[in-house]
CSV table of N, CA and C in Angstrom, one decimal:
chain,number,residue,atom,x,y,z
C,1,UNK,N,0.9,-1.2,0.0
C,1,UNK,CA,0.0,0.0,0.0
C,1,UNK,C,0.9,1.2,0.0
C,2,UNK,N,0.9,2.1,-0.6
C,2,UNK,CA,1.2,3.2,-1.0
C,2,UNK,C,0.4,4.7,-1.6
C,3,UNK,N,-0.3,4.9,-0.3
C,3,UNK,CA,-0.6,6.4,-0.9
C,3,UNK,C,-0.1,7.8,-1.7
C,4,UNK,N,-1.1,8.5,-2.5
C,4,UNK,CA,-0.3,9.3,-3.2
C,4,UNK,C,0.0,10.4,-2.0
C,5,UNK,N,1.8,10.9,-2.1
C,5,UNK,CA,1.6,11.9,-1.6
C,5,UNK,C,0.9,12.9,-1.4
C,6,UNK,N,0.3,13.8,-2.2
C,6,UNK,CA,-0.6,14.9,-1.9
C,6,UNK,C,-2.0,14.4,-1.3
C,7,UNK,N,-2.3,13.4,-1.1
C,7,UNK,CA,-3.4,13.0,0.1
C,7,UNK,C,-2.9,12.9,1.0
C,8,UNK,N,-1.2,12.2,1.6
C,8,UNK,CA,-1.2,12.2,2.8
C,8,UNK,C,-0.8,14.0,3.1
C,9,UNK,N,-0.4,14.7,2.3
C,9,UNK,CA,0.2,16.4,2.5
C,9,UNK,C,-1.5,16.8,3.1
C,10,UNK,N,-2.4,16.4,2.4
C,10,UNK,CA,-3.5,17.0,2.9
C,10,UNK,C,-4.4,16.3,4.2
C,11,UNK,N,-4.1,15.5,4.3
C,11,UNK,CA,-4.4,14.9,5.6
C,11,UNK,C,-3.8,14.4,6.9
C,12,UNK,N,-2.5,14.9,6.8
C,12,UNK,CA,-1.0,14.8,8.5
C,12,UNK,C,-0.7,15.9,7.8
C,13,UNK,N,-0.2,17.0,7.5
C,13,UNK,CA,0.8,18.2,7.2
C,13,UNK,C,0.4,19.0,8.4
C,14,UNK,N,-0.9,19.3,9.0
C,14,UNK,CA,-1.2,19.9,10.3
C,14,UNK,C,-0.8,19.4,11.4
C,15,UNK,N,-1.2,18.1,11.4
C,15,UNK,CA,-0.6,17.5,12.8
C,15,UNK,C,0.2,17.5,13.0
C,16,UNK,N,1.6,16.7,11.9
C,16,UNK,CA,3.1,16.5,12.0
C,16,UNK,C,3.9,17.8,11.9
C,17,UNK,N,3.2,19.1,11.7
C,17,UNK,CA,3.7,20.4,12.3
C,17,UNK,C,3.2,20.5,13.6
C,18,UNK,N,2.5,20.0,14.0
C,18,UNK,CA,2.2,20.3,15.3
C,18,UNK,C,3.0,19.3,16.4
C,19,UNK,N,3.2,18.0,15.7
C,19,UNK,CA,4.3,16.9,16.4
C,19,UNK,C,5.7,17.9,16.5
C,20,UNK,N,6.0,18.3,15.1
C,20,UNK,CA,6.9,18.6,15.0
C,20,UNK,C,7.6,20.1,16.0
C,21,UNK,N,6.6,21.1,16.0
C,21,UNK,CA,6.7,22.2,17.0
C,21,UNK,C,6.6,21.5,18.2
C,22,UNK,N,6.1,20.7,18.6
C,22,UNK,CA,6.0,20.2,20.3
C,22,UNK,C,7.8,20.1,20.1
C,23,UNK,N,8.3,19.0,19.8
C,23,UNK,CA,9.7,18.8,19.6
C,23,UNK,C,10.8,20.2,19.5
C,24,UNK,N,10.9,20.9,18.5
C,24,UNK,CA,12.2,21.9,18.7
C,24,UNK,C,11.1,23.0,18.6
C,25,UNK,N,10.3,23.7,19.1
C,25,UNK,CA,8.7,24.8,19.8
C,25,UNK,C,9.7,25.8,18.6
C,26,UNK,N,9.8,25.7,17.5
C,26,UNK,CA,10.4,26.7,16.1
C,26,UNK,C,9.2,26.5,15.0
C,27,UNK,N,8.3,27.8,14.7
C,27,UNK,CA,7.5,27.1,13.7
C,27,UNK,C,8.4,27.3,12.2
C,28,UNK,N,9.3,27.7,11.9
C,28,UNK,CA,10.0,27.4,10.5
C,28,UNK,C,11.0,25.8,10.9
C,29,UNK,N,11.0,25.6,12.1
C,29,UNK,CA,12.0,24.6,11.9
C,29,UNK,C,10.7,23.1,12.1
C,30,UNK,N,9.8,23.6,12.3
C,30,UNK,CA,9.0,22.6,12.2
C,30,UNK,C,8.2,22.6,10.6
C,31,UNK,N,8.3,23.5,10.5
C,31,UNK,CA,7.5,23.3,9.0
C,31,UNK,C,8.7,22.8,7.8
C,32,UNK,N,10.1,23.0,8.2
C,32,UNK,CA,11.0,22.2,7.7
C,32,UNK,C,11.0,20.9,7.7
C,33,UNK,N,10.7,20.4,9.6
C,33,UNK,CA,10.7,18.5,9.2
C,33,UNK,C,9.6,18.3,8.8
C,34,UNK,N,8.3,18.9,8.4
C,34,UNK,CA,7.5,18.2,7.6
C,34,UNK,C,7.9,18.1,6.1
C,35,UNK,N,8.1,19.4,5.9
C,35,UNK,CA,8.7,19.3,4.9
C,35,UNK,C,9.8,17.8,4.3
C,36,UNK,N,10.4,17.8,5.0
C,36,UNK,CA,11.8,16.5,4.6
C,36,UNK,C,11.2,15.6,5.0
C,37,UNK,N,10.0,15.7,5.6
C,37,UNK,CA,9.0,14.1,6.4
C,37,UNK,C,8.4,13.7,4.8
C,38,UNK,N,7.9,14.4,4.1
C,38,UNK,CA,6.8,14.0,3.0
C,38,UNK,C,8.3,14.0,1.9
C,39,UNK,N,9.6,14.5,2.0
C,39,UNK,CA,10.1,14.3,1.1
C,39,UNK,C,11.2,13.2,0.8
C,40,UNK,N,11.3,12.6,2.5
C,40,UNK,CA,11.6,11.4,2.6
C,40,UNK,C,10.6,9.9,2.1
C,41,UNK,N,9.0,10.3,2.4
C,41,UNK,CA,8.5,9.3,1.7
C,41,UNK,C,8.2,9.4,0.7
C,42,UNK,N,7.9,10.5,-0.4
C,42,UNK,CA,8.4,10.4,-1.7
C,42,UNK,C,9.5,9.9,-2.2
C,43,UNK,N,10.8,10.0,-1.6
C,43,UNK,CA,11.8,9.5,-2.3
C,43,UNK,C,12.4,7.6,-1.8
C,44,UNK,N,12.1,7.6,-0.5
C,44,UNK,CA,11.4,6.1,-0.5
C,44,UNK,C,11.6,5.2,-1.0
C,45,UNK,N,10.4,5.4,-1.4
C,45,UNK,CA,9.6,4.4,-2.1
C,45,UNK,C,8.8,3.4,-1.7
C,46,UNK,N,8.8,3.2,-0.1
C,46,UNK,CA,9.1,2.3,1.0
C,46,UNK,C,7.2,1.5,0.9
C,47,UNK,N,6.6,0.3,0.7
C,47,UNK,CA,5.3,0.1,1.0
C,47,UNK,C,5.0,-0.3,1.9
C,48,UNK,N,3.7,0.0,2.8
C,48,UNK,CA,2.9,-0.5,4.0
C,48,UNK,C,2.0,-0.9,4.1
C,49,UNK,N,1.8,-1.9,5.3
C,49,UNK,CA,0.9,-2.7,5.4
C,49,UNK,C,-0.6,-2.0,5.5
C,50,UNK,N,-0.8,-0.3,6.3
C,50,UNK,CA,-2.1,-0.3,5.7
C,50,UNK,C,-1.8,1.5,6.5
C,51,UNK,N,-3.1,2.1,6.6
C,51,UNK,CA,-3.1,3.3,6.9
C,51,UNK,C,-2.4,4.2,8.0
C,52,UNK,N,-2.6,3.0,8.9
C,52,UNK,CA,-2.3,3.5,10.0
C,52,UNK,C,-0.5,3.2,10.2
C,53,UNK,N,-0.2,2.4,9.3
C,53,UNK,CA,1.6,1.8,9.2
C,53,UNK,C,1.7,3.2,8.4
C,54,UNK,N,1.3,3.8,7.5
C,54,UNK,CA,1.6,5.3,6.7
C,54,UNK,C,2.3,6.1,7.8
C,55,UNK,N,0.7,6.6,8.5
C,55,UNK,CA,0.7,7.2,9.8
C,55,UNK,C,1.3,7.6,10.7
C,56,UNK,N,2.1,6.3,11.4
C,56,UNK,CA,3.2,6.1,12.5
C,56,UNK,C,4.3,5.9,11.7
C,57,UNK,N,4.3,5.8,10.3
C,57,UNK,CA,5.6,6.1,10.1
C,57,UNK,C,5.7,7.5,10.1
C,58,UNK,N,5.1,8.4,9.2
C,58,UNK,CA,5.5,9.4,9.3
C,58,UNK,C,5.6,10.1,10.9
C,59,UNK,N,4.7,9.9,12.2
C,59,UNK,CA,5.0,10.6,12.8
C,59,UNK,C,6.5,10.3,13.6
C,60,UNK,N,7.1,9.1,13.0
C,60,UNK,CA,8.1,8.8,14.1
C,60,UNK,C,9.4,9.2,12.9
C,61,UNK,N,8.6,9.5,11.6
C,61,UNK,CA,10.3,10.4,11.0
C,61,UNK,C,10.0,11.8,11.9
C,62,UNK,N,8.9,12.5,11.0
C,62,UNK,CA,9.3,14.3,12.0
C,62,UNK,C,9.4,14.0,13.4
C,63,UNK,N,9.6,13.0,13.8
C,63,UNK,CA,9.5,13.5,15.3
C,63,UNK,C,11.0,13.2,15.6
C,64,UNK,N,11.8,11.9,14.7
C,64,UNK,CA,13.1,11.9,15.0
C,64,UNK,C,13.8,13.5,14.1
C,65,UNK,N,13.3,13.5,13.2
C,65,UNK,CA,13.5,14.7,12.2
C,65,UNK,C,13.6,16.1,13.3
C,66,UNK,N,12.9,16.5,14.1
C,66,UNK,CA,12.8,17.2,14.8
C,66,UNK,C,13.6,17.2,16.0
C,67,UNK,N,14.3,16.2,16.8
C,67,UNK,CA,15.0,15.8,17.6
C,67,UNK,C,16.1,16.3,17.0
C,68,UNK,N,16.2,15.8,16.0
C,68,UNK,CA,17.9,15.8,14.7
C,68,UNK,C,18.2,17.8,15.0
C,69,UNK,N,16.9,18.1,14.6
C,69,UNK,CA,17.3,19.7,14.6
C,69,UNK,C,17.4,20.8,16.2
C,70,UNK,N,17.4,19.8,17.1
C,70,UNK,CA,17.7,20.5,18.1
C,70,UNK,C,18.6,20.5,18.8
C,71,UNK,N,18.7,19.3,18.3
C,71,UNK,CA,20.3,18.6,18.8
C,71,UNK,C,21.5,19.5,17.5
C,72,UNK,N,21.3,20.4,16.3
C,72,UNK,CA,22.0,20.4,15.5
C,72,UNK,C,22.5,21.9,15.5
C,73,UNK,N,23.8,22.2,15.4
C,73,UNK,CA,24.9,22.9,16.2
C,73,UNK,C,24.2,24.4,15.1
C,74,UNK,N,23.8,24.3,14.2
C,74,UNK,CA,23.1,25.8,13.8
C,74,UNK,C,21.8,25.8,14.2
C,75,UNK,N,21.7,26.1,15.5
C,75,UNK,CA,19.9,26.0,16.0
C,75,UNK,C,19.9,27.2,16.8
C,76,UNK,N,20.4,28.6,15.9
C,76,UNK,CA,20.8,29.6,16.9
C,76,UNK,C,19.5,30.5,16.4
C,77,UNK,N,18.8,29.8,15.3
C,77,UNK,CA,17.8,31.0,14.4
C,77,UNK,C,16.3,31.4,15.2
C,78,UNK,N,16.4,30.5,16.2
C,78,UNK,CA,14.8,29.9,16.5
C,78,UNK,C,13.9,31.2,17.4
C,79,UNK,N,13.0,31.2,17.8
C,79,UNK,CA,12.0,32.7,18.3
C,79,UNK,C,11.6,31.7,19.0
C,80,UNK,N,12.0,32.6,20.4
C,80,UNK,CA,11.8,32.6,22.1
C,80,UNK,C,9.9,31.8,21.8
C,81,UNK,N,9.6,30.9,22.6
C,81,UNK,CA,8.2,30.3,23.0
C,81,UNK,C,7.2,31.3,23.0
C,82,UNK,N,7.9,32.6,24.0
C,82,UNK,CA,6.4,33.7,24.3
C,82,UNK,C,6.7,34.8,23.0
C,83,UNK,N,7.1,35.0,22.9
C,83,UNK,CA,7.6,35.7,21.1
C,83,UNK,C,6.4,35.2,20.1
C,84,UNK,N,6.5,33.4,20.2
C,84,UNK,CA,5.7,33.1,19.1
C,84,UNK,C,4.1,32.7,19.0
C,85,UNK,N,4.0,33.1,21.1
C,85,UNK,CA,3.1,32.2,21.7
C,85,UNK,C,1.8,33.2,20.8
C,86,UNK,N,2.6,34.9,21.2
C,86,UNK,CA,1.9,36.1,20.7
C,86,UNK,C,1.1,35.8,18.9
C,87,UNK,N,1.6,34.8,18.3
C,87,UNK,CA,1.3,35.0,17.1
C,87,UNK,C,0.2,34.1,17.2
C,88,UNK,N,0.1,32.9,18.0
C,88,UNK,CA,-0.9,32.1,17.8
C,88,UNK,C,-2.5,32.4,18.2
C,89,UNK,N,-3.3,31.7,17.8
C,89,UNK,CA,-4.7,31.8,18.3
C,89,UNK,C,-5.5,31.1,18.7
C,90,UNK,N,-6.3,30.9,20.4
C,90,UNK,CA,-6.4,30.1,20.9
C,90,UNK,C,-8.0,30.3,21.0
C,91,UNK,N,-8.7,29.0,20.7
C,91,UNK,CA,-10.3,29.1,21.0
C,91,UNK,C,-10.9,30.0,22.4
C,92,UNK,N,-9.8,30.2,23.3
C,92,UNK,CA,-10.2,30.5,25.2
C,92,UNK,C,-8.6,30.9,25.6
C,93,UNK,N,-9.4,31.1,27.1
C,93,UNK,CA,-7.5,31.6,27.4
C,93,UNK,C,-7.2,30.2,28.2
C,94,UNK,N,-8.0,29.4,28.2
C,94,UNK,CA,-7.8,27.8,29.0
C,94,UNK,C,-6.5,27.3,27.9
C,95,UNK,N,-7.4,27.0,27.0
C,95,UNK,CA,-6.9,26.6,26.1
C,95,UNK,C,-5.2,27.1,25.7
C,96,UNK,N,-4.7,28.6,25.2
C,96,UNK,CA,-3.6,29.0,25.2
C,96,UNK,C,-2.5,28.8,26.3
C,97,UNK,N,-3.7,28.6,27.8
C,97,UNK,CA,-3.0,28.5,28.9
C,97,UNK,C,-2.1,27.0,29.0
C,98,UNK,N,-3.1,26.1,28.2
C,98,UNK,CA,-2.9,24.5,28.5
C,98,UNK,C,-1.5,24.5,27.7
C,99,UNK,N,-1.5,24.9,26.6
C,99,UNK,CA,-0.9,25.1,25.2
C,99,UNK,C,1.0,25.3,25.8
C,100,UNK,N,0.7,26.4,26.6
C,100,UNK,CA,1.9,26.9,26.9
C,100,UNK,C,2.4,26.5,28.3
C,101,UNK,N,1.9,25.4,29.2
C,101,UNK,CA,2.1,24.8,30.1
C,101,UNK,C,2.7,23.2,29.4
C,102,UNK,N,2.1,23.4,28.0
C,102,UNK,CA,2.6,21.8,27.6
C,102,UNK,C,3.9,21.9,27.2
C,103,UNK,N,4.2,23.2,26.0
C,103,UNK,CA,5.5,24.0,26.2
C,103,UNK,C,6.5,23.8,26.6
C,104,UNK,N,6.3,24.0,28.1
C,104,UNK,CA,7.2,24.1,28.7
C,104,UNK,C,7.4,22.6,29.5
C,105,UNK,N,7.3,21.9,28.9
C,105,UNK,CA,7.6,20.2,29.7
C,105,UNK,C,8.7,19.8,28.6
C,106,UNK,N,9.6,19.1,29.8
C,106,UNK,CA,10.7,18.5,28.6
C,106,UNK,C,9.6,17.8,27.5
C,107,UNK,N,10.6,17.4,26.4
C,107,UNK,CA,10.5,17.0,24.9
C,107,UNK,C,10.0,15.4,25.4
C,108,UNK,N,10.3,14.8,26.4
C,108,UNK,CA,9.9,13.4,26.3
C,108,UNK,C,8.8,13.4,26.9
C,109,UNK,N,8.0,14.1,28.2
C,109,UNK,CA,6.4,14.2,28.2
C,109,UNK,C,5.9,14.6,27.4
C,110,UNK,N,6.6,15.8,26.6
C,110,UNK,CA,5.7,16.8,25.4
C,110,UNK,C,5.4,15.6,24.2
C,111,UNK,N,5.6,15.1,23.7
C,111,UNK,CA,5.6,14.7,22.9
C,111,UNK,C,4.7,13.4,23.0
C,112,UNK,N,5.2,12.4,24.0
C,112,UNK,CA,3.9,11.4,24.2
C,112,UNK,C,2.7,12.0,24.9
C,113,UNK,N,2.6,13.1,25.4
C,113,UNK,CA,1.2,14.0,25.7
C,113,UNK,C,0.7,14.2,24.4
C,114,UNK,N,0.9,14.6,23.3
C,114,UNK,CA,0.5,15.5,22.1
C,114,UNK,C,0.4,14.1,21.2
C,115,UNK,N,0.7,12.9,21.5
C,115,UNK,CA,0.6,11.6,20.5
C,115,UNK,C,-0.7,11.1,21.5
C,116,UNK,N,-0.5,11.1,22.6
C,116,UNK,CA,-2.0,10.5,23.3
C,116,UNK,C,-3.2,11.5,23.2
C,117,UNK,N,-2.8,12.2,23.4
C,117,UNK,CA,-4.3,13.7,23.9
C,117,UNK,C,-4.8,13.9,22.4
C,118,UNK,N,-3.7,14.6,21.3
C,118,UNK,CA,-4.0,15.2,20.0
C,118,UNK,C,-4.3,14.5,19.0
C,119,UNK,N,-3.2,13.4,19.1
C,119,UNK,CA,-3.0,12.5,17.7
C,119,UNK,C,-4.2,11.0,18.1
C,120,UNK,N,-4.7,10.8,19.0
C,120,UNK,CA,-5.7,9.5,19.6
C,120,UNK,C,-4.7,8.2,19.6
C,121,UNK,N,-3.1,8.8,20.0
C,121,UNK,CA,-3.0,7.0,19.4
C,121,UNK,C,-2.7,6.4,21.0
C,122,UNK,N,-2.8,5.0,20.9
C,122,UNK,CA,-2.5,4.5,21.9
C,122,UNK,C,-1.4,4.5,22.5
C,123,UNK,N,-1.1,3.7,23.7
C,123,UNK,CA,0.0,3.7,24.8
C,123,UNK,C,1.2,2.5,23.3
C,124,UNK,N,0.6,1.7,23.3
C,124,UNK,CA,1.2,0.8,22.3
C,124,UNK,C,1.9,1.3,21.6
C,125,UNK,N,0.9,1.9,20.6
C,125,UNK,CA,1.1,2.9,19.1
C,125,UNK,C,2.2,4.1,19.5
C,126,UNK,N,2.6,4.5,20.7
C,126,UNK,CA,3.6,5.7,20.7
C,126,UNK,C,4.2,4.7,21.5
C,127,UNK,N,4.3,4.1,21.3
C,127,UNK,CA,5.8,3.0,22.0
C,127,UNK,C,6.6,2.3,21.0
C,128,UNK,N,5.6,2.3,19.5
C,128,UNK,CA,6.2,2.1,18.4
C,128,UNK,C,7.0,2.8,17.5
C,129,UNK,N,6.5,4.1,17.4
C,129,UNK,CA,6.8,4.7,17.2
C,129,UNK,C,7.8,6.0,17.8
C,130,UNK,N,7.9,5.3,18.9
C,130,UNK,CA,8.6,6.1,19.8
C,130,UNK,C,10.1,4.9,19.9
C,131,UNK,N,9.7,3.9,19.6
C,131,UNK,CA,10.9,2.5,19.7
C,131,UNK,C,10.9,2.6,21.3
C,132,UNK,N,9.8,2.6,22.2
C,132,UNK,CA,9.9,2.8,23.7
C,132,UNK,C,9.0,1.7,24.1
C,133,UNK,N,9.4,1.1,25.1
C,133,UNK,CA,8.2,0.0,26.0
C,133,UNK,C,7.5,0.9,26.3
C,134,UNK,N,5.7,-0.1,26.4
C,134,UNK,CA,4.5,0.5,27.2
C,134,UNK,C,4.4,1.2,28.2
C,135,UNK,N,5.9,0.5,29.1
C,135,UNK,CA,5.7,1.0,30.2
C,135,UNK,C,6.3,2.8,30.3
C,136,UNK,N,7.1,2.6,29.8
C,136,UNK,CA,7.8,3.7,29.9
C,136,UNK,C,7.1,5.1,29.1
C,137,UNK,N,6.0,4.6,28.1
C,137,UNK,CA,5.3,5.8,27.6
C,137,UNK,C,4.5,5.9,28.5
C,138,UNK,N,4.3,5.0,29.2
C,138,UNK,CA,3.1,5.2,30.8
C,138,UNK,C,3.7,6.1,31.8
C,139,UNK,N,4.9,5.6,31.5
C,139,UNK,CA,5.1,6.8,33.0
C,139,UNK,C,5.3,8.5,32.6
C,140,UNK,N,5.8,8.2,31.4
C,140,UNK,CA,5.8,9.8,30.6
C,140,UNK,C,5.1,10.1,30.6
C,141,UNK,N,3.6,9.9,30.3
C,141,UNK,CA,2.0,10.0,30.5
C,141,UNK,C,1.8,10.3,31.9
C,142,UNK,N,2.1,9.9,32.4
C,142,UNK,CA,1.8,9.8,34.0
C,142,UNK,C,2.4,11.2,34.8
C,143,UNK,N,4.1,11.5,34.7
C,143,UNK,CA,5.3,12.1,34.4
C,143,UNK,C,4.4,14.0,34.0
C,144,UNK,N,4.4,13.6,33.2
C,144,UNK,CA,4.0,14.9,31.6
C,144,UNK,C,2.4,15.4,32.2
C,145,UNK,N,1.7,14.4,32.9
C,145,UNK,CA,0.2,14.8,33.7
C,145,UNK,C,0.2,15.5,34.5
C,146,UNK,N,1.0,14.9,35.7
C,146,UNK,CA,1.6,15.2,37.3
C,146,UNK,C,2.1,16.7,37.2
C,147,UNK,N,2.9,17.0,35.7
C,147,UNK,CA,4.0,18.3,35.8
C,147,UNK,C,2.7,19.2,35.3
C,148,UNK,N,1.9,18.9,34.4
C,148,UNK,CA,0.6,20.0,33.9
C,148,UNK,C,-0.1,20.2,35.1
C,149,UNK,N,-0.3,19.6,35.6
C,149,UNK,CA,-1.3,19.6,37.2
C,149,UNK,C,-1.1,20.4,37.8
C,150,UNK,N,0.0,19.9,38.1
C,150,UNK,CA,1.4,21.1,39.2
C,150,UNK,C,1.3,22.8,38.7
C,151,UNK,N,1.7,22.7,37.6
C,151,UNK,CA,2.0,23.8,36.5
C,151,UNK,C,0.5,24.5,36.5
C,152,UNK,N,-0.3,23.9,36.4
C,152,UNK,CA,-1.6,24.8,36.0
C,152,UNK,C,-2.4,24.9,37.3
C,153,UNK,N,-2.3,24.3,38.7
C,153,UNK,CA,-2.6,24.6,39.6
C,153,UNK,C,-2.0,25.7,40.2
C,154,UNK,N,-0.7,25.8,39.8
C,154,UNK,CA,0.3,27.1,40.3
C,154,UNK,C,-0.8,27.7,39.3
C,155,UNK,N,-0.7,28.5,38.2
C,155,UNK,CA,-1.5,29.5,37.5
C,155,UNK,C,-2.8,29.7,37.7
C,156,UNK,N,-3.7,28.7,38.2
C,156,UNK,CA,-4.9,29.2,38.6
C,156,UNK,C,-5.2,30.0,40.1
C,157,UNK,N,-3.9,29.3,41.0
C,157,UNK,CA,-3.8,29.7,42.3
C,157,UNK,C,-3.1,30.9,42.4
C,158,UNK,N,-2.7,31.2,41.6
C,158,UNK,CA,-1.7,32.7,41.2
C,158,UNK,C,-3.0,33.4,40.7
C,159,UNK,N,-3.9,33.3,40.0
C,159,UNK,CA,-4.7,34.0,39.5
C,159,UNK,C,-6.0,34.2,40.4
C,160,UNK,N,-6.4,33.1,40.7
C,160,UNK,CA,-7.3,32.8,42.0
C,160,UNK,C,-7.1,34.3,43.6
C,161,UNK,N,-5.2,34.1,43.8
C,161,UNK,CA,-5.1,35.2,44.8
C,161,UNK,C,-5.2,36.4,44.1
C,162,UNK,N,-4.9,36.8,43.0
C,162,UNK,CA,-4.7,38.1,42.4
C,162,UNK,C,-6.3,38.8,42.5
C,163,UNK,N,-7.1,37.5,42.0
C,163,UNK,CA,-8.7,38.6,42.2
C,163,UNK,C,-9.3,38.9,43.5
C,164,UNK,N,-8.7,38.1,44.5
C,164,UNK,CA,-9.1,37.9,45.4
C,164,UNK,C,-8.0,39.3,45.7
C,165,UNK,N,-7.3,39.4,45.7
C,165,UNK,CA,-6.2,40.5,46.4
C,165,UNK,C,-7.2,41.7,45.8
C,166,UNK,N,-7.5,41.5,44.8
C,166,UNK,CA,-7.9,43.0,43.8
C,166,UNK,C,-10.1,43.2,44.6
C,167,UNK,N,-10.2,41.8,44.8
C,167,UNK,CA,-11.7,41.9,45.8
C,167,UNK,C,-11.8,42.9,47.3
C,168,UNK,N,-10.5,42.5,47.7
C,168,UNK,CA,-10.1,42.8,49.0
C,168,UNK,C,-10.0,44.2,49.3
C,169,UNK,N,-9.5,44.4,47.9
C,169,UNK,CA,-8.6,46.5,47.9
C,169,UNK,C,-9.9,47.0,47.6
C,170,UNK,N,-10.7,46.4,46.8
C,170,UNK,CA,-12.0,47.4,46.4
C,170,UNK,C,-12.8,47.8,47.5
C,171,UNK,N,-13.0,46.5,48.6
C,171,UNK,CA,-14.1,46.9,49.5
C,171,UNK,C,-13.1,47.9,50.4
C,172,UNK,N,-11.9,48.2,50.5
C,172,UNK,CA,-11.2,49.0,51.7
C,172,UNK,C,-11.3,50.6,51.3
C-alpha cells in the first residue's frame, strides 16, 4: 500500500507540524521537518501494510527529524516560545493557557502528551513509534500529567489570589 503523496500532505501536514513544533517549539524549523517528512516518503519508495503503518511512520520520522534539529549545532535562528506564543490563536485563554504549560515540559512528556491527547493514538502505538516500551510511555503519560497539574494549579492559584487580592482592595 502506498498512498499518493498529496493525500497524505493533505491529511498529516497539520498535525506532523504540530508533532513537530511540540519537539524543537520553532514554527519554521518545524514546517521544515515536515517538509523533509513528506520528502523522505516520496523518495522512498518504501510500501505499508495499511493506513495506519503510513501514519506512525511518518510521525516517528518528524519527530526523529525534529529531535535531529535540536540537537543540531546551527539552531541559533529559532523565536523565544512567548515571542511566538503572541502569534498564535487560541479558542479561550484555557486553552492558550494549557498550550503553553505543555511548552514548557521537557520534549519526552511533550511529545507522548501530544501523541495520546491530540493524535488519539495509543500507549502501544507511541511506543512504536517512539521505539519505547509500554511501560515507559506510561510513566511519561503519567510524568508529563503530574508536571501540567502542578503547573496549571500554580496558575490558577496565582490567579485565583490576584482577584481575590484586587476583591479585598475594592471593599477598603
Amino acid at each position: 500500500m502506498r498512498p499518493p503523496l498529496e493525500t497524505l500532505i493533505e491529511t498529516y501536514r497539520q498535525n506532523l507540524y504540530v508533532a513537530a513544533f511540540n519537539v524543537c517549539k520553532n514554527a519554521q524549523d518545524a514546517e521544515d521537518v515536515v517538509q523533509e517528512t513528506f520528502l523522505q516518503y516520496w523518495s522512498q519508495k518504501k510500501e505499508f501494510e495499511t493506513e495506519q503503518h503510513v501514519r506512525a511512520w511518518l510521525f516517528r520520522v518528524a519527530i526523529n527529524r525534529a529531535k535531529n534539529v535540536n540537537n543540531s549545532f546551527f539552531r541559533r535562528s529559532s523565536i523565544p516560545l512567548e515571542d511566538y506564543m503572541d502569534q498564535l490563536v487560541f479558542p479561550s485563554e484555557e486553552s492558550a493557557e494549557l498550550f503553553e504549560a505543555v511548552m514548557k515540559l521537557p520534549v519526552k512528556y511533550r511529545v507522548v502528551i501530544h501523541l495520546f491527547y491530540y493524535e488519539d493514538y495509543s500507549v502501544q502505538e507511541i511506543a512504536d513509534i517512539l521505539k519505547l516500551s509500554q511501560s515507559n510511555v506510561k510513566v511519561r503519560l503519567s510524568r508529563g500529567r503530574a508536571a501540567l497539574r502542578n503547573t496549571l494549579k500554580e496558575a490558577w492559584n496565582d490567579d485565583a489570589d490576584r482577584k481575590s487580592t484586587r476583591l479585598n482592595s475594592s471593599h477598603t
